[in-house]
mmCIF file of C-alpha atoms in Angstrom:
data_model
loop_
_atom_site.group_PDB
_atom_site.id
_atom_site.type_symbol
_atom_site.label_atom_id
_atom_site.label_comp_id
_atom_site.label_asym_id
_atom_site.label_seq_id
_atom_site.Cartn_x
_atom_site.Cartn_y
_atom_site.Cartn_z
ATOM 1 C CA UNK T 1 0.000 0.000 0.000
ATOM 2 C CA UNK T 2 1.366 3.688 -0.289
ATOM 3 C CA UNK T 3 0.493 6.200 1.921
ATOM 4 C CA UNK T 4 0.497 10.104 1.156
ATOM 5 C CA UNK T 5 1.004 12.424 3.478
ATOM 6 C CA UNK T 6 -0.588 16.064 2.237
ATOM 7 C CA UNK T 7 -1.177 18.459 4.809
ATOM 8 C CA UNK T 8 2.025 18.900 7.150
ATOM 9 C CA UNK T 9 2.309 22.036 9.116
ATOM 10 C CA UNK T 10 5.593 23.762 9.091
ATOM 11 C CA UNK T 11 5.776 25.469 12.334
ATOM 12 C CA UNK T 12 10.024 26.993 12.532
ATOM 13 C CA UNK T 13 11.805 27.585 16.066
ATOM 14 C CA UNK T 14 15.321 29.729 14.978
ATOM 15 C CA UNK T 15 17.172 29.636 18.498
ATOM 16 C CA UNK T 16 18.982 32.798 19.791
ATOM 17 C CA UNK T 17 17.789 34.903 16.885
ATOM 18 C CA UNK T 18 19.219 37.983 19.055
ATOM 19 C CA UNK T 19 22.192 38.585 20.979
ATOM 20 C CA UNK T 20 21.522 38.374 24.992
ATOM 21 C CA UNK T 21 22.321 42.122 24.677
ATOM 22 C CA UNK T 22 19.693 42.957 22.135
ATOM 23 C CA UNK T 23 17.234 40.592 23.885
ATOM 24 C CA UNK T 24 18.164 42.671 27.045
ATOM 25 C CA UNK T 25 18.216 46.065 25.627
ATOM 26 C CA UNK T 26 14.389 45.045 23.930
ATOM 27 C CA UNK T 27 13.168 43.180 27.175
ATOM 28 C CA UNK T 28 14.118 46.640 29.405
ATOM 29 C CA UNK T 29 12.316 49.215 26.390
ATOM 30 C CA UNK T 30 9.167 46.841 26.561
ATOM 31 C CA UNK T 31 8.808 47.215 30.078
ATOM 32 C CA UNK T 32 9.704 50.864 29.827
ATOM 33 C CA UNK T 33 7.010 51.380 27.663
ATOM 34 C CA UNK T 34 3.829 52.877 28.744
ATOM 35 C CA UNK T 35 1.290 51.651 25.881
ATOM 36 C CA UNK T 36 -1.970 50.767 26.609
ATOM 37 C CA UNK T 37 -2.902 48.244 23.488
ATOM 38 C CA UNK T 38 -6.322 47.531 23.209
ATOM 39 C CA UNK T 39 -6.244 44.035 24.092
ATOM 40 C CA UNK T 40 -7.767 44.084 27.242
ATOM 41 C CA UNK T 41 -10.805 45.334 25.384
ATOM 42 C CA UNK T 42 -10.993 43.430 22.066
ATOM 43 C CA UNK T 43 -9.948 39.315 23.317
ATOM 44 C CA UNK T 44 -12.232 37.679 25.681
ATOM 45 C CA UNK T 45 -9.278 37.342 28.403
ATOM 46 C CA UNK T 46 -10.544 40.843 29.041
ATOM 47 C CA UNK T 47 -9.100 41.941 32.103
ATOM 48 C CA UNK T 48 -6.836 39.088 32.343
ATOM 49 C CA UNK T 49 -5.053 39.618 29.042
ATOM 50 C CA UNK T 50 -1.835 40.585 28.757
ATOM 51 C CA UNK T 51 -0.168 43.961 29.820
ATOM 52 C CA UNK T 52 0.479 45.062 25.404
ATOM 53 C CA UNK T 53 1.157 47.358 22.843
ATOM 54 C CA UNK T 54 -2.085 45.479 20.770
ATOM 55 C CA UNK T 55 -3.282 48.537 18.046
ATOM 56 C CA UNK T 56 -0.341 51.007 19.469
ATOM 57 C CA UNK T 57 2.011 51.367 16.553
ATOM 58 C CA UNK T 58 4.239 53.822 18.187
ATOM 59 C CA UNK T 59 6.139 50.866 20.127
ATOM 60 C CA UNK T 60 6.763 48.859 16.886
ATOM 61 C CA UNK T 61 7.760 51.869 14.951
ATOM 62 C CA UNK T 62 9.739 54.333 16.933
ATOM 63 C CA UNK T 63 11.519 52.269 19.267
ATOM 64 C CA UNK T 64 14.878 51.856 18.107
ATOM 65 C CA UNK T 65 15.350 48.121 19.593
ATOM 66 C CA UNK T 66 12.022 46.940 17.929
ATOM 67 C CA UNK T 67 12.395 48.523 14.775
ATOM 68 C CA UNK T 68 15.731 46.739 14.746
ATOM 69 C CA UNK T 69 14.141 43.435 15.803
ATOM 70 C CA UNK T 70 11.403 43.946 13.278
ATOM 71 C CA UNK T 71 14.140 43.912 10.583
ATOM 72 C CA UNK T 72 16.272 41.321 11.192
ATOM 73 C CA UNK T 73 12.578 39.689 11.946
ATOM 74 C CA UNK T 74 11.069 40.708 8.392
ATOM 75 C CA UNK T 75 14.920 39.446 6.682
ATOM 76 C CA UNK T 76 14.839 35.789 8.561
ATOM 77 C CA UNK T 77 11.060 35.562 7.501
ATOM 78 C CA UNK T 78 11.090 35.987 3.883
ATOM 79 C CA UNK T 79 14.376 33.838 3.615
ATOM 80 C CA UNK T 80 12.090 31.170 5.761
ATOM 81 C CA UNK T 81 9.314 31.378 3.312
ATOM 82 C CA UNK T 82 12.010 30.652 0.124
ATOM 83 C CA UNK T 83 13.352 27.633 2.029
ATOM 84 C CA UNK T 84 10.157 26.192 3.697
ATOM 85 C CA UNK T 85 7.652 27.314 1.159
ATOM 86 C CA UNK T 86 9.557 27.595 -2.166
ATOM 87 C CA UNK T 87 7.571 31.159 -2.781
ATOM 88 C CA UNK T 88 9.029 34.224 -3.404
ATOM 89 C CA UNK T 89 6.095 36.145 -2.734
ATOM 90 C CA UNK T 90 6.712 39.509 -1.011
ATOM 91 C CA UNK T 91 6.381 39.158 2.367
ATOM 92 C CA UNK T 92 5.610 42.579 4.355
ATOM 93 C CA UNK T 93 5.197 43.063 7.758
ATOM 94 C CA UNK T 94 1.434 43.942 8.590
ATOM 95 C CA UNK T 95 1.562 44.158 12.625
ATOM 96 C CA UNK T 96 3.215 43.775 15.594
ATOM 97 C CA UNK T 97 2.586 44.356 19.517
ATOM 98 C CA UNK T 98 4.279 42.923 23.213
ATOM 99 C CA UNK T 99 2.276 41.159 25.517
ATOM 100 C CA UNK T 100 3.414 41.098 29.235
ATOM 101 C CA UNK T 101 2.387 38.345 30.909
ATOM 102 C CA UNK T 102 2.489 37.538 34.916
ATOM 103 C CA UNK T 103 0.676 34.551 36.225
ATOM 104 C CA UNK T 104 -2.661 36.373 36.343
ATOM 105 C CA UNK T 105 -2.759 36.650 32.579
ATOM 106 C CA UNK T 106 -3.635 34.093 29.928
ATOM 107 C CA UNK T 107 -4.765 34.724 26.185
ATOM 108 C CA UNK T 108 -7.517 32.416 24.829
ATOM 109 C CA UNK T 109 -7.726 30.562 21.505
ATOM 110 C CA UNK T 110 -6.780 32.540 18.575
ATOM 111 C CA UNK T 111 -5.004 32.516 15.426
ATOM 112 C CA UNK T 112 -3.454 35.734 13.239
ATOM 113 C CA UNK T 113 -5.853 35.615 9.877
ATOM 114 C CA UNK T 114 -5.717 37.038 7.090
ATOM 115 C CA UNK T 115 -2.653 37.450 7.225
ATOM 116 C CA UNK T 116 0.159 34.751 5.805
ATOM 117 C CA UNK T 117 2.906 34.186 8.611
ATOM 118 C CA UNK T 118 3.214 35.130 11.755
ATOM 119 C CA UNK T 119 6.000 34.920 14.517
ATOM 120 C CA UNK T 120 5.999 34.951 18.449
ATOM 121 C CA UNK T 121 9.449 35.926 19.635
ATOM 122 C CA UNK T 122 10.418 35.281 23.530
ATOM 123 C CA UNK T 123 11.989 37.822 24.814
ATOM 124 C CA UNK T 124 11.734 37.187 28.675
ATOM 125 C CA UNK T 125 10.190 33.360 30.211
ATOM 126 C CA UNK T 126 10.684 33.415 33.975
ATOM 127 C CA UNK T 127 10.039 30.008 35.898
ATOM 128 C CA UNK T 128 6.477 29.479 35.669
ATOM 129 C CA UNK T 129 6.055 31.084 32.370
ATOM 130 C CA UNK T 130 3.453 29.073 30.435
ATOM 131 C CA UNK T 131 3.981 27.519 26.580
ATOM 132 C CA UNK T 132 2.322 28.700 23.559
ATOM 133 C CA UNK T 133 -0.325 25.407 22.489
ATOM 134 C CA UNK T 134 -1.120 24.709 19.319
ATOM 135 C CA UNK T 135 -4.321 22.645 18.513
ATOM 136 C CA UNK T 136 -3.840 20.634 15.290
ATOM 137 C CA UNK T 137 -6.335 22.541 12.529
ATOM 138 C CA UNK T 138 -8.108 19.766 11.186
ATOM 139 C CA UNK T 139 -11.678 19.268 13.068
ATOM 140 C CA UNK T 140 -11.423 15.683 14.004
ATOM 141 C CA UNK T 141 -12.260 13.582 17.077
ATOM 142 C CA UNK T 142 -9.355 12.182 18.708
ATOM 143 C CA UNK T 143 -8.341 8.515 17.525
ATOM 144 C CA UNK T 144 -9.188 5.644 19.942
ATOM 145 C CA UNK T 145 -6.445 3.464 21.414
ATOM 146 C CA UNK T 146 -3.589 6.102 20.751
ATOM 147 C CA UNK T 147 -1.054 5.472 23.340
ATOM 148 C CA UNK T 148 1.524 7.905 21.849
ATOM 149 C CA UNK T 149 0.782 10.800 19.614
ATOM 150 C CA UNK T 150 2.274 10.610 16.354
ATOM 151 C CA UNK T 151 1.751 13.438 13.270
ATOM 152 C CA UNK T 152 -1.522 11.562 12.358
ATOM 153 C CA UNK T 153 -3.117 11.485 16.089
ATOM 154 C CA UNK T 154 -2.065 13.991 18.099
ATOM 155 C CA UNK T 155 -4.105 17.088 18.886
ATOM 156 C CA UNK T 156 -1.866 19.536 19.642
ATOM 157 C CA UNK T 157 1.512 20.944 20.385
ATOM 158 C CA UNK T 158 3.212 22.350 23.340
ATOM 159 C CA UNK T 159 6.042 25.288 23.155
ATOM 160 C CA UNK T 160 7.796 26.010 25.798
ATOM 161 C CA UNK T 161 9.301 29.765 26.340
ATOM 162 C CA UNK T 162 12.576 29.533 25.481
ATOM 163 C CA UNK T 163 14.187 33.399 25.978
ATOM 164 C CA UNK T 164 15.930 35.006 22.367
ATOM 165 C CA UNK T 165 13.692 31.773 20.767
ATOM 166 C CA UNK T 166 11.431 33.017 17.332
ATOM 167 C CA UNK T 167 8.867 30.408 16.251
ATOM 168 C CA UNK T 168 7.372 31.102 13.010
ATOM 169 C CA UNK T 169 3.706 29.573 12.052
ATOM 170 C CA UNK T 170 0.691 30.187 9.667
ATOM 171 C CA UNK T 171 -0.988 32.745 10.664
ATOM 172 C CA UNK T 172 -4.172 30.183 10.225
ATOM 173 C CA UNK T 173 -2.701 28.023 13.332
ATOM 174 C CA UNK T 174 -5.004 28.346 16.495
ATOM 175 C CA UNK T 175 -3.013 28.676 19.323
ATOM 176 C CA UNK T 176 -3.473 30.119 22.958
ATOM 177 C CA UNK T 177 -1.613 30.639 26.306
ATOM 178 C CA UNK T 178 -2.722 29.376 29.479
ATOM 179 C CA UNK T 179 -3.057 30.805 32.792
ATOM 180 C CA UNK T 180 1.156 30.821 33.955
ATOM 181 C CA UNK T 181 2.371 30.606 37.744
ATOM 182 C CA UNK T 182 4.842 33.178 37.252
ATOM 183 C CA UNK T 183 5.436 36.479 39.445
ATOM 184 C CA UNK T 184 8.422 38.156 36.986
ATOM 185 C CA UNK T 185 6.893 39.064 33.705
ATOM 186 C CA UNK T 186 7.223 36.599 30.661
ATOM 187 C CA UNK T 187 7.703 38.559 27.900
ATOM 188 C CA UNK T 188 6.934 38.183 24.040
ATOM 189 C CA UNK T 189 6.475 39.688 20.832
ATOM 190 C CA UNK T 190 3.831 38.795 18.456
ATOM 191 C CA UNK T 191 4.160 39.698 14.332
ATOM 192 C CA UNK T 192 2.381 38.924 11.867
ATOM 193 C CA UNK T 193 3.611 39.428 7.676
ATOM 194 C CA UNK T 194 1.227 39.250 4.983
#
């Protein structure tokens, strides 16, 4: 018999994308900052979302450290998309925001349409600091009798924060963060290219 396998889901972890003194330098202007995104009011974690820069474009594009991260982001990106993909479409960045989390704050199920890519990069994960989850996108019960996962059973996928870490995805990919049980603030950037 042959078996085809058609739908795999790229999802791209590029370890220490920045130096531990541009993490640093970004991790102390994001908690500088003073922006009030509008998270809190447009995802149903409402008053437990994320301290973030969600709608506030001033962060992303006066801040010398995240225009600089947004760069090198938007470069690594579009070279991804050549290797992974084998498209040369033209990539451009569409958004980006920090979220802040502490162990009060979770972010429910979402996922980053319409646009094509999208990117969370960890700039701070304190002990305690919960993982990104991916559920797998295909609407499907789960198999019977499964005793380990394997890419045709499991359900979804577990990321742990790893600090300077940038893990690319679809921007189609629902994915969420859980309630953490950290008190120093776990830190991320979200980005999303269409």
């Amino acid at each position: 018999m042959q078996v085809n396998y058609f739908f795999p889901i790229a999802i791209g972890v590029e370890s220490n994308f920045l130096s531990e003194e541009e993490n640093d330098f970004l991790g102390r202007q994001i908690l500088a900052n003073n922006s009030n995104g509008r998270g809190q009011d447009e995802w149903l974690s409402g008053k437990n979302s994320p301290k973030n820069s969600f709608g506030d474009l001033n962060f992303c594009t006066k801040n010398e450290s995240a225009v600089h991260f947004l760069k090198k982001a938007t470069d690594f990106v579009r070279q991804y998309q050549k290797e992974v993909y084998k498209s040369d479409h033209d990539l451009q960045l569409a958004s980006a925001w920090y979220n802040i989390y502490t162990g009060t704050n979770y972010q429910e199920k979402h996922h980053h349409l319409p646009h094509r890519l999208s990117a969370i990069y960890y700039v701070k994960s304190p002990e305690g600091s919960s993982p990104t989850i991916f559920d797998e996108p295909i609407l499907r019960e789960e198999y019977p009798g499964v005793k380990e996962p394997n890419i045709l059973t499991f359900n979804h996928v577990k990321f742990e924060p790893t600090e300077r870490d940038l893990l690319i995805f679809p921007s189609y990919m629902i994915h969420f963060v859980p309630l953490g049980d950290n008190s120093e603030p776990r830190i991320s950037m979200a980005i999303n290219w269409s």
